[in-house]
Short mmCIF file of C-alpha atoms in Angstrom, two decimals:
data_model
loop_
_atom_site.label_atom_id
_atom_site.label_comp_id
_atom_site.label_asym_id
_atom_site.label_seq_id
_atom_site.Cartn_x
_atom_site.Cartn_y
_atom_site.Cartn_z
CA MET A 1 -21.50 -12.97 -2.81
CA LEU A 2 -21.15 -15.00 0.40
CA LYS A 3 -19.47 -17.79 -1.54
CA GLY A 4 -16.97 -15.29 -2.91
CA VAL A 5 -16.19 -13.89 0.55
CA LEU A 6 -15.66 -17.44 1.79
CA TYR A 7 -13.28 -18.22 -1.08
CA ILE A 8 -11.28 -15.05 -0.47
CA PHE A 9 -10.92 -15.77 3.25
CA LEU A 10 -10.03 -19.38 2.42
CA PHE A 11 -7.14 -18.23 0.23
CA LEU A 12 -6.07 -15.71 2.86
CA VAL A 13 -5.89 -18.52 5.43
CA LEU A 14 -4.04 -20.67 2.87
CA GLY A 15 -1.52 -17.87 2.29
CA GLU A 16 -0.92 -17.41 6.02
CA VAL A 17 -0.55 -21.18 6.56
CA LEU A 18 1.94 -21.47 3.66
CA VAL A 19 4.04 -18.61 5.07
CA PHE A 20 3.97 -20.25 8.50
CA LEU A 21 4.88 -23.72 7.21
CA CYS A 22 7.66 -22.54 4.88
CA ASN A 23 8.95 -20.06 7.46
CA VAL A 24 9.63 -17.42 4.79
CA PRO A 25 9.75 -13.66 5.48
CA PHE A 26 6.77 -12.83 3.31
CA ALA A 27 3.23 -11.49 3.60
CA GLY A 28 0.51 -14.14 3.86
CA ASN A 29 -1.98 -11.94 2.02
CA ILE A 30 0.35 -11.58 -1.00
CA VAL A 31 0.89 -15.35 -1.07
CA GLY A 32 -2.92 -15.71 -0.94
CA MET A 33 -3.16 -13.33 -3.89
CA VAL A 34 -0.78 -15.47 -5.97
CA VAL A 35 -2.48 -18.73 -4.96
CA ILE A 36 -6.01 -17.50 -5.85
CA PHE A 37 -4.66 -16.40 -9.24
CA ILE A 38 -3.20 -19.88 -9.82
CA ALA A 39 -6.47 -21.52 -8.67
CA LEU A 40 -8.44 -19.41 -11.17
CA LYS A 41 -5.94 -20.19 -13.94
CA LEU A 42 -6.17 -23.95 -13.24
CA LYS A 43 -10.00 -23.62 -13.18
CA LEU A 44 -10.15 -24.96 -9.61
CA ILE A 45 -12.55 -22.10 -8.81
CA LYS A 46 -14.85 -20.10 -11.09
CA LEU A 47 -14.38 -16.38 -11.74
CA ASN A 48 -18.13 -15.78 -11.41
CA ASP A 49 -18.09 -17.23 -7.89
CA VAL A 50 -15.42 -14.87 -6.52
CA LYS A 51 -15.82 -11.75 -8.66
CA PRO A 52 -18.87 -10.25 -6.88
CA ALA A 53 -16.98 -10.33 -3.57
CA SER A 54 -13.51 -9.40 -4.86
CA ASP A 55 -14.89 -6.35 -6.69
CA GLN A 56 -16.44 -5.09 -3.45
CA PHE A 57 -13.24 -5.51 -1.45
CA ILE A 58 -11.19 -3.75 -4.14
CA LYS A 59 -13.71 -0.90 -4.37
CA TYR A 60 -13.14 0.04 -0.72
CA MET A 61 -9.39 -0.66 -0.56
CA VAL A 62 -8.49 2.97 0.24
CA LEU A 63 -10.80 3.02 3.27
CA PHE A 64 -9.00 0.07 4.88
CA PHE A 65 -5.74 2.02 4.95
CA VAL A 66 -7.19 4.90 6.98
CA PRO A 67 -6.66 3.31 10.46
CA TYR A 68 -2.99 2.63 9.58
CA GLY A 69 -2.62 6.26 8.51
CA VAL A 70 -4.11 7.49 11.79
CA GLY A 71 -1.49 5.31 13.52
CA LEU A 72 1.13 7.79 12.23
CA MET A 73 0.14 10.11 15.09
CA THR A 74 2.10 7.86 17.45
CA PHE A 75 5.29 8.61 15.45
CA TYR A 76 5.39 12.27 16.38
CA ASP A 77 8.26 11.86 18.87
CA ILE A 78 10.57 10.00 16.48
CA LEU A 79 9.83 12.34 13.60
CA LYS A 80 10.49 15.39 15.81
CA ILE A 81 14.15 14.39 16.18
CA HIS A 82 15.01 12.86 12.80
CA TRP A 83 12.52 14.59 10.53
CA LEU A 84 14.88 16.18 7.99
CA ALA A 85 16.81 13.06 6.95
CA ILE A 86 13.66 10.89 6.98
CA VAL A 87 11.41 13.28 5.07
CA VAL A 88 13.95 14.33 2.42
CA SER A 89 15.29 10.83 1.72
CA THR A 90 11.88 9.15 1.50
CA VAL A 91 10.22 11.88 -0.57
CA VAL A 92 13.09 12.21 -3.08
CA SER A 93 13.51 8.44 -3.32
CA THR A 94 9.77 7.87 -3.78
CA ILE A 95 9.59 10.42 -6.61
CA LEU A 96 12.65 8.83 -8.24
CA THR A 97 11.12 5.33 -7.96
CA LEU A 98 7.80 6.53 -9.41
CA TYR A 99 9.57 8.22 -12.33
CA ILE A 100 11.99 5.42 -13.22
CA THR A 101 9.29 2.73 -13.16
CA GLY A 102 6.82 4.90 -15.06
CA ILE A 103 9.22 6.07 -17.77
CA ILE A 104 10.51 2.56 -18.53
CA LEU A 105 7.03 1.11 -19.00
CA GLN A 106 5.82 4.15 -20.95
CA LYS A 107 8.82 4.01 -23.30
CA PHE A 108 9.07 0.26 -23.87
CA GLY A 109 5.55 -1.02 -23.14
CA LYS A 110 2.75 -1.41 -25.66
CA ASP A 111 -0.13 1.03 -25.53
CA GLU A 112 -3.46 -0.48 -24.61
CA MET B 1 -21.38 6.67 28.78
CA ASN B 2 -18.01 8.37 29.21
CA GLU B 3 -16.27 5.33 27.82
CA ILE B 4 -18.24 5.16 24.58
CA TYR B 5 -15.02 5.75 22.64
CA LEU B 6 -13.55 2.55 24.08
CA GLN B 7 -16.04 0.46 22.10
CA PRO B 8 -15.23 -0.80 18.58
CA LEU B 9 -18.21 1.21 17.35
CA PHE B 10 -16.38 4.49 17.94
CA GLY B 11 -13.33 3.79 15.74
CA ILE B 12 -15.42 2.26 12.97
CA PHE B 13 -18.01 5.02 12.98
CA ILE B 14 -15.55 7.92 13.04
CA THR B 15 -13.51 6.32 10.21
CA LEU B 16 -16.58 5.82 8.01
CA ALA B 17 -17.81 9.34 8.78
CA ALA B 18 -14.42 10.96 8.06
CA PHE B 19 -14.06 8.95 4.85
CA GLN B 20 -17.53 9.90 3.62
CA LEU B 21 -16.89 13.57 4.39
CA SER B 22 -13.50 13.41 2.63
CA GLN B 23 -15.07 11.89 -0.48
CA ILE B 24 -17.67 14.65 -0.60
CA ILE B 25 -14.99 17.34 -0.26
CA GLY B 26 -12.71 15.61 -2.78
CA GLY B 27 -15.60 15.27 -5.24
CA LYS B 28 -16.58 18.92 -4.95
CA TRP B 29 -13.18 20.59 -5.19
CA LYS B 30 -10.48 19.13 -7.42
CA PHE B 31 -7.41 19.93 -5.36
CA VAL B 32 -4.42 17.65 -4.79
CA LEU B 33 -4.55 17.92 -0.98
CA PHE B 34 -8.26 16.93 -0.94
CA ASN B 35 -7.36 13.28 -1.24
CA PRO B 36 -9.70 10.83 0.57
CA VAL B 37 -6.98 8.98 2.56
CA LEU B 38 -5.03 12.12 3.43
CA LEU B 39 -8.11 14.08 4.46
CA SER B 40 -9.66 11.20 6.46
CA VAL B 41 -6.42 10.64 8.37
CA VAL B 42 -6.01 14.35 9.14
CA PHE B 43 -9.67 14.70 10.23
CA ILE B 44 -9.48 11.71 12.58
CA MET B 45 -6.12 12.79 14.03
CA CYS B 46 -7.49 16.29 14.73
CA PHE B 47 -10.58 14.83 16.37
CA LEU B 48 -8.54 12.51 18.61
CA VAL B 49 -6.10 15.26 19.62
CA LEU B 50 -8.91 17.75 20.24
CA PHE B 51 -10.86 15.38 22.51
CA LYS B 52 -7.70 13.89 24.05
CA ILE B 53 -8.50 10.34 22.91
CA ASP B 54 -5.58 7.89 22.59
CA PHE B 55 -4.81 6.19 19.29
CA GLU B 56 -5.19 2.84 21.11
CA ALA B 57 -8.81 3.71 21.97
CA TYR B 58 -9.51 4.66 18.34
CA ASN B 59 -7.84 1.48 17.11
CA VAL B 60 -10.18 -0.75 19.16
CA GLY B 61 -12.58 -0.22 16.27
CA GLY B 62 -10.13 0.99 13.62
CA GLN B 63 -8.33 -2.34 13.54
CA TYR B 64 -11.45 -4.07 12.19
CA LEU B 65 -11.38 -1.90 9.07
CA GLY B 66 -7.60 -2.32 8.82
CA PHE B 67 -8.04 -6.09 9.03
CA LEU B 68 -10.10 -6.05 5.82
CA LEU B 69 -6.94 -5.12 3.94
CA GLY B 70 -5.84 -8.78 4.13
CA PRO B 71 -8.74 -10.16 2.07
CA THR B 72 -8.53 -7.12 -0.24
CA VAL B 73 -4.96 -8.00 -1.24
CA VAL B 74 -6.16 -11.56 -1.99
CA ALA B 75 -8.97 -10.05 -4.09
CA LEU B 76 -6.32 -8.36 -6.26
CA GLY B 77 -5.36 -11.87 -7.41
CA VAL B 78 -8.81 -12.13 -9.01
CA LEU B 79 -8.21 -8.82 -10.79
CA PHE B 80 -4.90 -10.14 -12.26
CA TYR B 81 -6.72 -13.16 -13.58
CA GLU B 82 -9.19 -10.90 -15.40
CA LYS B 83 -6.43 -8.71 -16.86
CA TYR B 84 -3.84 -11.45 -17.32
CA ASP B 85 -3.89 -11.48 -21.15
CA LYS B 86 -3.39 -7.73 -21.41
CA ILE B 87 -0.53 -7.64 -18.91
CA ARG B 88 1.17 -10.61 -20.60
CA GLU B 89 1.66 -8.58 -23.81
CA ASN B 90 3.73 -6.13 -21.77
CA ILE B 91 5.38 -8.54 -19.37
CA ILE B 92 9.06 -7.92 -20.19
CA PRO B 93 9.01 -4.10 -20.11
CA PHE B 94 6.70 -4.25 -17.08
CA VAL B 95 8.87 -6.57 -14.99
CA SER B 96 12.03 -4.66 -16.01
CA ALA B 97 10.43 -1.38 -14.97
CA VAL B 98 9.42 -2.76 -11.56
CA VAL B 99 12.80 -4.41 -10.92
CA ILE B 100 14.86 -1.34 -11.87
CA GLY B 101 12.48 0.98 -9.96
CA GLY B 102 12.54 -1.31 -6.91
CA ILE B 103 16.36 -1.49 -6.83
CA MET B 104 16.66 2.28 -7.25
CA SER B 105 14.18 2.76 -4.39
CA VAL B 106 16.41 0.98 -1.86
CA ILE B 107 19.70 2.44 -3.16
CA SER B 108 18.44 6.02 -3.34
CA VAL B 109 16.72 6.13 0.06
CA CYS B 110 19.84 4.72 1.77
CA THR B 111 22.37 6.98 0.04
CA ILE B 112 20.33 10.15 0.55
CA ALA B 113 19.76 9.32 4.22
CA ILE B 114 23.50 8.68 4.70
CA THR B 115 24.36 11.96 2.98
CA LEU B 116 22.01 13.80 5.34
CA GLY B 117 23.69 12.22 8.33
CA ALA B 118 20.92 9.84 9.43
CA SER B 119 21.87 7.33 12.12
CA GLU B 120 22.38 3.69 11.18
CA PRO B 121 19.20 2.34 12.83
CA ILE B 122 17.17 4.94 10.89
CA ILE B 123 18.79 3.97 7.57
CA ARG B 124 18.15 0.28 8.25
CA SER B 125 14.52 1.07 9.11
CA ILE B 126 13.71 3.16 6.03
CA ALA B 127 15.45 0.92 3.45
CA PRO B 128 12.32 -1.17 2.65
CA LYS B 129 10.06 1.92 2.50
CA SER B 130 8.37 1.09 -0.82
CA VAL B 131 6.97 -2.34 0.02
CA THR B 132 3.79 -3.40 1.79
CA THR B 133 3.93 -3.31 5.63
CA PRO B 134 4.13 -7.05 6.48
CA ILE B 135 7.04 -7.56 4.06
CA ALA B 136 8.81 -4.36 5.18
CA LEU B 137 8.60 -5.48 8.82
CA GLU B 138 10.22 -8.84 8.07
CA ILE B 139 13.02 -7.16 6.08
CA THR B 140 13.65 -4.64 8.87
CA LYS B 141 13.95 -7.42 11.43
CA ILE B 142 16.50 -9.23 9.25
CA ILE B 143 18.70 -6.17 8.59
CA GLY B 144 18.51 -4.86 12.15
CA GLY B 145 16.25 -1.82 11.83
CA VAL B 146 13.39 -0.77 14.10
CA PRO B 147 10.10 -2.36 12.91
CA TYR B 148 8.04 0.39 14.54
CA ILE B 149 9.79 3.10 12.49
CA SER B 150 9.50 1.05 9.29
CA ALA B 151 5.76 0.62 9.79
CA GLY B 152 5.31 4.39 10.04
CA ILE B 153 7.55 5.22 7.06
CA VAL B 154 5.85 2.64 4.85
CA ILE B 155 2.40 4.08 5.55
CA ALA B 156 3.63 7.67 5.10
CA VAL B 157 5.23 6.76 1.74
CA GLY B 158 1.99 5.07 0.68
CA ILE B 159 -0.14 8.08 1.52
CA PHE B 160 2.36 10.37 -0.23
CA GLY B 161 2.20 8.19 -3.37
CA ASN B 162 -1.59 7.96 -3.21
CA ALA B 163 -2.09 11.72 -2.86
CA PHE B 164 0.70 13.11 -5.05
CA GLY B 165 1.93 10.22 -7.26
CA PRO B 166 -0.29 10.74 -10.32
CA VAL B 167 0.18 14.54 -10.26
CA ILE B 168 3.98 14.22 -10.03
CA LEU B 169 4.10 11.56 -12.76
CA ARG B 170 1.96 13.61 -15.16
CA ALA B 171 4.09 16.70 -14.48
CA LEU B 172 7.17 14.63 -15.39
CA GLY B 173 5.59 13.61 -18.69
CA ILE B 174 4.27 10.16 -17.81
CA LYS B 175 0.75 10.07 -19.19
CA ASN B 176 0.30 6.35 -19.92
CA LYS B 177 -2.16 4.99 -17.35
CA ASN B 178 -0.56 1.54 -17.13
CA ALA B 179 2.84 3.14 -16.54
CA ILE B 180 1.29 5.28 -13.79
CA GLY B 181 -0.26 2.14 -12.27
CA ALA B 182 3.03 0.21 -12.30
CA ALA B 183 4.88 3.19 -10.81
CA LEU B 184 2.32 3.59 -7.99
CA GLY B 185 2.43 -0.11 -7.08
CA THR B 186 6.25 -0.20 -7.13
CA ALA B 187 6.86 3.01 -5.16
CA ALA B 188 3.82 3.12 -2.89
CA HIS B 189 2.65 -0.53 -2.47
CA GLY B 190 -1.04 -1.09 -1.56
CA ILE B 191 -1.98 2.53 -0.91
CA GLY B 192 -0.54 3.44 -4.31
CA THR B 193 -2.44 0.48 -5.81
CA ALA B 194 -5.67 1.86 -4.36
CA ARG B 195 -5.01 5.10 -6.23
CA ALA B 196 -4.12 3.24 -9.44
CA LEU B 197 -7.54 1.54 -9.24
CA GLU B 198 -9.10 4.99 -9.44
CA GLU B 199 -7.28 5.46 -12.78
CA GLY B 200 -8.87 2.23 -14.03
CA LYS B 201 -9.02 -1.53 -13.51
CA LEU B 202 -6.07 -2.34 -15.77
CA PRO B 203 -3.73 0.26 -14.15
CA GLY B 204 -4.92 -1.17 -10.81
CA ALA B 205 -3.96 -4.69 -11.89
CA TYR B 206 -0.53 -3.42 -13.01
CA ALA B 207 -0.09 -1.73 -9.63
CA GLY B 208 -1.08 -4.78 -7.60
CA LEU B 209 1.26 -7.02 -9.57
CA ALA B 210 4.05 -4.43 -9.27
CA MET B 211 3.52 -4.39 -5.48
CA CYS B 212 3.84 -8.19 -5.43
CA ILE B 213 7.00 -8.32 -7.60
CA ASN B 214 8.67 -5.44 -5.75
CA GLY B 215 7.84 -7.03 -2.39
CA LEU B 216 9.63 -10.19 -3.42
CA LEU B 217 12.54 -8.31 -5.00
CA THR B 218 13.04 -5.97 -2.03
CA ALA B 219 13.02 -8.88 0.42
CA ILE B 220 15.87 -10.47 -1.55
CA ILE B 221 18.06 -7.44 -2.37
CA THR B 222 17.72 -5.12 0.64
CA PRO B 223 20.13 -6.96 3.00
CA HIS B 224 22.83 -6.92 0.26
CA ILE B 225 22.32 -3.26 -0.69
CA VAL B 226 22.33 -2.12 2.94
CA ASN B 227 25.57 -4.02 3.59
CA LEU B 228 27.15 -2.39 0.55
CA VAL B 229 26.23 1.21 1.30
CA ILE B 230 26.64 1.34 5.08
#
């Protein structure tokens, strides 16, 4: 478990360092995600070493978003003025995005 | 003793307590608004407003839980590795779905906001609404939006997708779990991915990969689309 946590943090650091060195507008954690996938694929690290830790992180993913959600309370003033355009455009666009992505994969993808 | 809420313990404890309570409520009554993230956020906000505690005081502890999101996104890479063979069978329809959905996300949010008379800084701030916060912030800086507004919109979109995404998709006739996963990751980034994981590990892997592809895509196309429509 501890070994897995160490690996995950190692790849997070690696992702952040890569973003910093390449000076690209991207998220270090997503780069870390791609790099750990490549490392597993190339057998540089073993699945059994990271899986116990990664499963635990993934299990509680929703919880880690809660503080960011609470942060929305500081947006009250902006939303008060522009609420109609913001709410309508983001809600309609989000539903449209969900539907288009979902329908294409459902229609053309293979069933499991 | 009066300043107990200025310690990290306060934010962490109240978040865990609100989350636990929300899970109990959500488990007991199957109702779309009883969603763990939505309920937890509302509970904590009410508590802070009621006791006149600033968000900054809450976030002294809250940020520690938020920080754990970084390693969790890395952990999704391990999940892809496990599900790689299954996703590969579907790779062309999957990537097409994410790319078309991602492009439509930016175009539709901009055109609707323009139609409703939104100001230019607002349009530039909400354009990258479907991608994960760190990527959205970088895009906003490049296209001249307000990062603070983007950060809020991105989280609100994520919570919306997490709470209502699967219900909306099923009502629109999308029953395939992998399609639901890909849609959640594309439209509602990490918070949508968290919901997809509740549908199953494979839909969760689809969602995480969709979030990754759409993040990359949106970073590339948003400046061009915004220049075209504004």
